Amino acid sequence: MEIESKFTFVPLNEKTYVGINDKNTQEYLGLKGNFVIQNFSFNEQFQQYHKYHLADAFFKDNTVAKALLSKQGSAWVRQGIQASSVQIKQVPCSILSMSFFDKLKDSDNRIVYNSGTIRKRYDLQIEDFLVSDNLRGMLLDEESEEYNLYSEYEKNEFVFQIFQMLVLGGTLCQFEDVIQPYLDITRKIYKDLIRVQKQNTSNDLFVSTLVLEVVAKDDTGQDYFPFNSSNRQNIAFLLIDANSREITTFIHQYGGYCPVN
């Protein structure tokens, strides 16, 4: 019987993400202050079957707890919480081309007009979101014709979840009338966060980054990473790079601008 690895984690200096740190990326769609990215290294060799153990150990580690930023009130702070429990779900991450979103740009699918302008529709409140166009209807309105344009598996893809995060936005977000800015910024964020490699035998490209969606809870059962995870815009991921033995945390919290303390 194999003994599970005991992982040691070390916080890394803040990385420069060319696309994510671009001024237009953060301010154009009201992203600034709504998400935080951090990087950590780990010491042990990593295999896919370690993924749940690694994620659980990460949030229960004292060094991570002291460094990890999470939202408290209206600011991002280091709360020093060691998780009591962690919900972990693997997220499919296989998309190599933005042609994945071509269905959105086909006017026959009624998301946009030929010009790329997003089609408006009657206003409908769903969860905490105002659905006023067919793009948001495709994401939220199960009764709309557009809702099944993408399968549930496709909607679970990491790149689609980034796209949805941008489209639904935050409380201070200025929504776009055309679809292209959402796609452009989705591409920038996705490209910054994942690593693509070649297969040794065929030279075919594949995404080597392992993506986990996580909800970490404290000893009272309160979720803190992300906080209030019942809101679909409060979402957190661990991105694991086995080759460099690094973990990237990516967390988005719905709301207005939140400074980092």
Coordinates of C-alpha atoms in Angstrom, one line a residue:
M1 CA 0.0 0.0 0.0
E2 CA 1.5 3.4 -1.0
I3 CA 1.9 5.9 1.7
E4 CA 0.4 9.3 0.7
S5 CA 2.9 12.0 0.2
K6 CA 3.3 14.7 2.9
F7 CA 3.4 18.0 1.1
T8 CA 5.2 21.1 2.2
F9 CA 4.1 24.4 0.7
V10 CA 6.0 27.7 0.2
P11 CA 4.4 31.0 -0.9
L12 CA 6.0 32.5 -4.0
N13 CA 6.5 36.1 -5.0
E14 CA 3.7 37.6 -7.0
K15 CA 4.0 36.7 -10.7
T16 CA 3.5 39.0 -13.6
Y17 CA 0.6 37.9 -15.8
V18 CA 0.8 39.8 -19.1
G19 CA -2.9 39.5 -20.0
I20 CA -4.4 39.6 -16.5
N21 CA -2.4 42.6 -15.3
D22 CA -3.2 44.5 -18.5
K23 CA -5.0 47.7 -17.5
N24 CA -7.8 47.1 -20.0
T25 CA -8.3 43.6 -18.7
Q26 CA -8.8 44.7 -15.1
E27 CA -10.7 47.9 -15.7
Y28 CA -12.6 47.4 -18.9
L29 CA -15.0 44.9 -17.5
G30 CA -14.8 45.9 -13.8
L31 CA -12.6 43.1 -12.7
K32 CA -10.2 45.0 -10.5
G33 CA -10.4 44.1 -6.9
N34 CA -12.9 41.2 -7.5
F35 CA -10.3 38.5 -7.9
V36 CA -6.9 37.5 -6.4
I37 CA -4.2 35.2 -7.8
Q38 CA -1.4 33.7 -5.6
N39 CA 1.3 31.2 -6.3
F40 CA 2.8 28.5 -4.1
S41 CA 5.3 25.7 -4.6
F42 CA 5.2 22.2 -3.1
N43 CA 8.0 19.8 -2.5
E44 CA 6.8 16.3 -3.5
Q45 CA 6.4 14.7 -6.9
F46 CA 2.8 14.9 -8.0
Q47 CA 0.6 12.4 -9.7
Q48 CA -3.0 12.8 -10.8
Y49 CA -4.3 10.5 -8.1
H50 CA -2.8 12.8 -5.5
K51 CA -5.0 15.7 -6.5
Y52 CA -7.6 15.5 -3.7
H53 CA -5.0 14.8 -1.0
L54 CA -2.9 17.7 -2.3
A55 CA -5.8 20.2 -2.2
D56 CA -6.9 19.0 1.2
A57 CA -3.4 19.3 2.6
F58 CA -3.0 22.7 1.0
F59 CA -5.9 24.4 2.8
K60 CA -5.0 22.7 6.1
D61 CA -1.4 23.8 6.0
N62 CA -0.4 26.5 8.5
T63 CA 2.1 28.2 6.1
V64 CA -0.6 28.5 3.5
A65 CA -3.2 29.7 6.0
K66 CA -0.9 32.6 7.0
A67 CA -0.3 33.7 3.3
L68 CA -3.7 33.0 1.7
L69 CA -5.9 35.9 0.8
S70 CA -9.6 35.6 1.2
K71 CA -12.4 38.1 1.4
Q72 CA -13.5 39.5 4.8
G73 CA -16.1 42.2 4.7
S74 CA -15.0 44.6 1.9
A75 CA -11.3 43.7 1.8
W76 CA -8.9 40.9 0.9
V77 CA -7.1 39.8 4.0
R78 CA -4.9 37.0 5.4
Q79 CA -7.3 35.5 7.9
G80 CA -4.9 32.7 8.9
I81 CA -7.6 30.0 8.7
Q82 CA -6.6 26.4 8.5
A83 CA -9.5 24.6 6.8
S84 CA -11.6 22.1 8.7
S85 CA -13.0 20.6 5.5
V86 CA -12.5 21.1 1.8
Q87 CA -14.9 20.4 -1.0
I88 CA -13.0 19.5 -4.2
K89 CA -14.2 19.0 -7.8
Q90 CA -12.0 18.4 -10.8
V91 CA -12.8 20.9 -13.6
P92 CA -12.3 19.8 -17.3
C93 CA -9.6 21.9 -18.9
S94 CA -9.0 20.7 -22.5
I95 CA -9.8 23.6 -24.8
L96 CA -6.9 24.7 -27.0
S97 CA -8.6 27.2 -29.3
M98 CA -11.1 30.0 -29.0
S99 CA -13.1 28.4 -31.8
F100 CA -14.8 26.8 -28.9
F101 CA -16.9 30.0 -28.7
D102 CA -17.7 30.2 -32.4
K103 CA -21.3 29.1 -31.7
L104 CA -21.8 32.4 -29.8
K105 CA -20.8 34.4 -32.8
D106 CA -23.0 32.6 -35.2
S107 CA -26.1 34.8 -35.6
D108 CA -28.3 31.8 -36.4
N109 CA -27.9 30.8 -32.7
R110 CA -29.6 34.1 -31.7
I111 CA -26.9 35.2 -29.1
V112 CA -25.7 38.1 -31.3
Y113 CA -26.6 39.8 -34.5
N114 CA -24.3 39.7 -37.6
S115 CA -22.6 42.8 -36.3
G116 CA -21.6 41.0 -33.0
T117 CA -24.0 43.1 -31.0
I118 CA -25.6 41.0 -28.2
R119 CA -29.4 40.5 -28.7
K120 CA -31.5 42.1 -26.0
R121 CA -34.5 40.4 -24.5
Y122 CA -37.1 41.1 -21.8
D123 CA -35.7 41.6 -18.3
L124 CA -35.8 38.7 -15.9
Q125 CA -34.2 38.4 -12.4
I126 CA -32.5 35.0 -11.9
E127 CA -30.7 34.5 -8.6
D128 CA -28.8 37.8 -8.0
F129 CA -28.5 38.6 -11.7
L130 CA -30.6 40.7 -14.1
V131 CA -30.9 38.8 -17.4
S132 CA -31.6 41.4 -20.1
D133 CA -30.0 39.8 -23.2
N134 CA -29.7 36.4 -24.8
L135 CA -26.1 35.9 -23.7
R136 CA -27.0 36.0 -20.1
G137 CA -30.1 34.0 -20.9
M138 CA -27.9 31.3 -22.4
L139 CA -26.0 31.2 -19.0
L140 CA -28.9 31.4 -16.6
D141 CA -32.3 31.0 -18.0
E142 CA -33.1 27.3 -18.3
E143 CA -36.4 28.1 -20.1
S144 CA -34.7 30.1 -22.9
E145 CA -34.0 28.5 -26.3
E146 CA -30.4 29.5 -26.0
Y147 CA -29.7 27.7 -22.7
N148 CA -28.7 24.4 -24.4
L149 CA -26.4 25.9 -27.0
Y150 CA -23.5 24.4 -24.9
S151 CA -23.7 21.1 -23.1
E152 CA -23.3 20.9 -19.4
Y153 CA -19.9 19.3 -19.9
E154 CA -18.9 22.2 -22.1
K155 CA -20.1 24.7 -19.6
N156 CA -18.0 23.0 -16.9
E157 CA -14.8 23.6 -19.0
F158 CA -12.5 26.0 -17.2
V159 CA -12.4 28.5 -20.1
F160 CA -16.2 28.6 -20.2
Q161 CA -16.3 29.3 -16.4
I162 CA -13.9 32.2 -16.9
F163 CA -16.1 33.5 -19.7
Q164 CA -19.2 33.2 -17.5
M165 CA -17.5 35.0 -14.7
L166 CA -16.8 37.9 -17.0
V167 CA -20.2 38.1 -18.6
L168 CA -22.1 38.0 -15.2
G169 CA -19.6 40.5 -13.8
G170 CA -19.8 42.2 -10.4
T171 CA -21.9 44.9 -8.9
L172 CA -19.8 47.7 -10.4
C173 CA -19.4 46.0 -13.8
Q174 CA -20.2 47.9 -17.0
F175 CA -21.8 45.3 -19.3
E176 CA -20.8 45.2 -22.9
D177 CA -23.1 45.6 -25.9
V178 CA -20.9 43.4 -28.1
I179 CA -19.5 40.0 -27.4
Q180 CA -15.9 40.4 -28.6
P181 CA -14.4 42.1 -25.5
Y182 CA -15.7 39.2 -23.3
L183 CA -14.0 36.7 -25.6
D184 CA -10.7 38.7 -25.8
I185 CA -10.4 39.0 -22.1
T186 CA -11.4 35.4 -21.5
R187 CA -8.5 34.4 -23.9
K188 CA -6.0 36.6 -22.0
I189 CA -6.9 35.2 -18.6
Y190 CA -7.0 31.6 -19.8
K191 CA -3.7 31.8 -21.6
D192 CA -2.0 33.3 -18.5
L193 CA -3.3 30.6 -16.2
I194 CA -2.8 27.3 -18.1
R195 CA 0.2 25.6 -19.5
V196 CA 0.1 23.8 -22.9
Q197 CA 2.6 21.1 -23.8
K198 CA 3.3 18.6 -26.6
Q199 CA 2.6 14.9 -26.3
N200 CA 5.9 13.0 -26.3
T201 CA 4.8 10.5 -29.0
S202 CA 2.6 12.5 -31.3
N203 CA 3.6 16.1 -30.8
D204 CA -0.1 16.9 -30.3
L205 CA -0.8 19.8 -28.0
F206 CA -2.6 19.3 -24.7
V207 CA -3.4 21.3 -21.5
S208 CA -1.1 20.0 -18.8
T209 CA -2.6 22.2 -16.0
L210 CA -4.9 20.3 -13.6
V211 CA -7.8 22.5 -12.4
L212 CA -9.8 21.9 -9.2
E213 CA -12.8 23.9 -8.0
V214 CA -12.6 24.2 -4.3
V215 CA -14.6 25.4 -1.3
A216 CA -12.7 25.6 2.0
K217 CA -14.6 25.8 5.3
D218 CA -13.5 26.7 8.8
D219 CA -14.2 24.8 12.0
T220 CA -17.7 26.3 12.2
G221 CA -18.6 25.0 8.8
Q222 CA -18.5 28.5 7.3
D223 CA -17.1 28.7 3.8
Y224 CA -14.3 31.3 3.5
F225 CA -12.5 30.4 0.2
P226 CA -14.6 31.5 -1.5
F227 CA -16.9 33.2 0.9
N228 CA -20.7 32.6 0.3
S229 CA -20.1 29.9 -2.3
S230 CA -23.8 29.6 -3.0
N231 CA -23.5 32.6 -5.3
R232 CA -22.2 31.3 -8.6
Q233 CA -19.9 34.3 -9.0
N234 CA -18.1 33.4 -5.8
I235 CA -15.7 30.8 -7.1
A236 CA -12.2 29.5 -6.4
F237 CA -9.8 27.2 -8.2
L238 CA -6.5 25.5 -7.6
L239 CA -4.4 25.2 -10.7
I240 CA -1.7 22.5 -10.3
D241 CA 1.4 22.3 -12.5
A242 CA 3.0 19.0 -11.8
N243 CA 6.2 19.8 -13.8
S244 CA 7.1 22.9 -11.9
R245 CA 5.4 21.7 -8.7
E246 CA 3.5 24.9 -8.3
I247 CA -0.1 25.7 -7.3
T248 CA -1.9 28.8 -8.5
T249 CA -4.9 30.0 -6.5
F250 CA -7.6 31.9 -8.5
I251 CA -10.5 33.3 -6.5
H252 CA -13.3 35.6 -7.6
Q253 CA -15.8 37.2 -5.3
Y254 CA -19.0 38.9 -6.5
G255 CA -19.2 42.6 -5.4
G256 CA -17.7 46.0 -5.8
Y257 CA -14.0 46.9 -5.7
C258 CA -12.2 45.2 -2.8
P259 CA -8.7 46.4 -1.8
V260 CA -6.0 44.0 -0.7
N261 CA -4.8 44.6 2.9

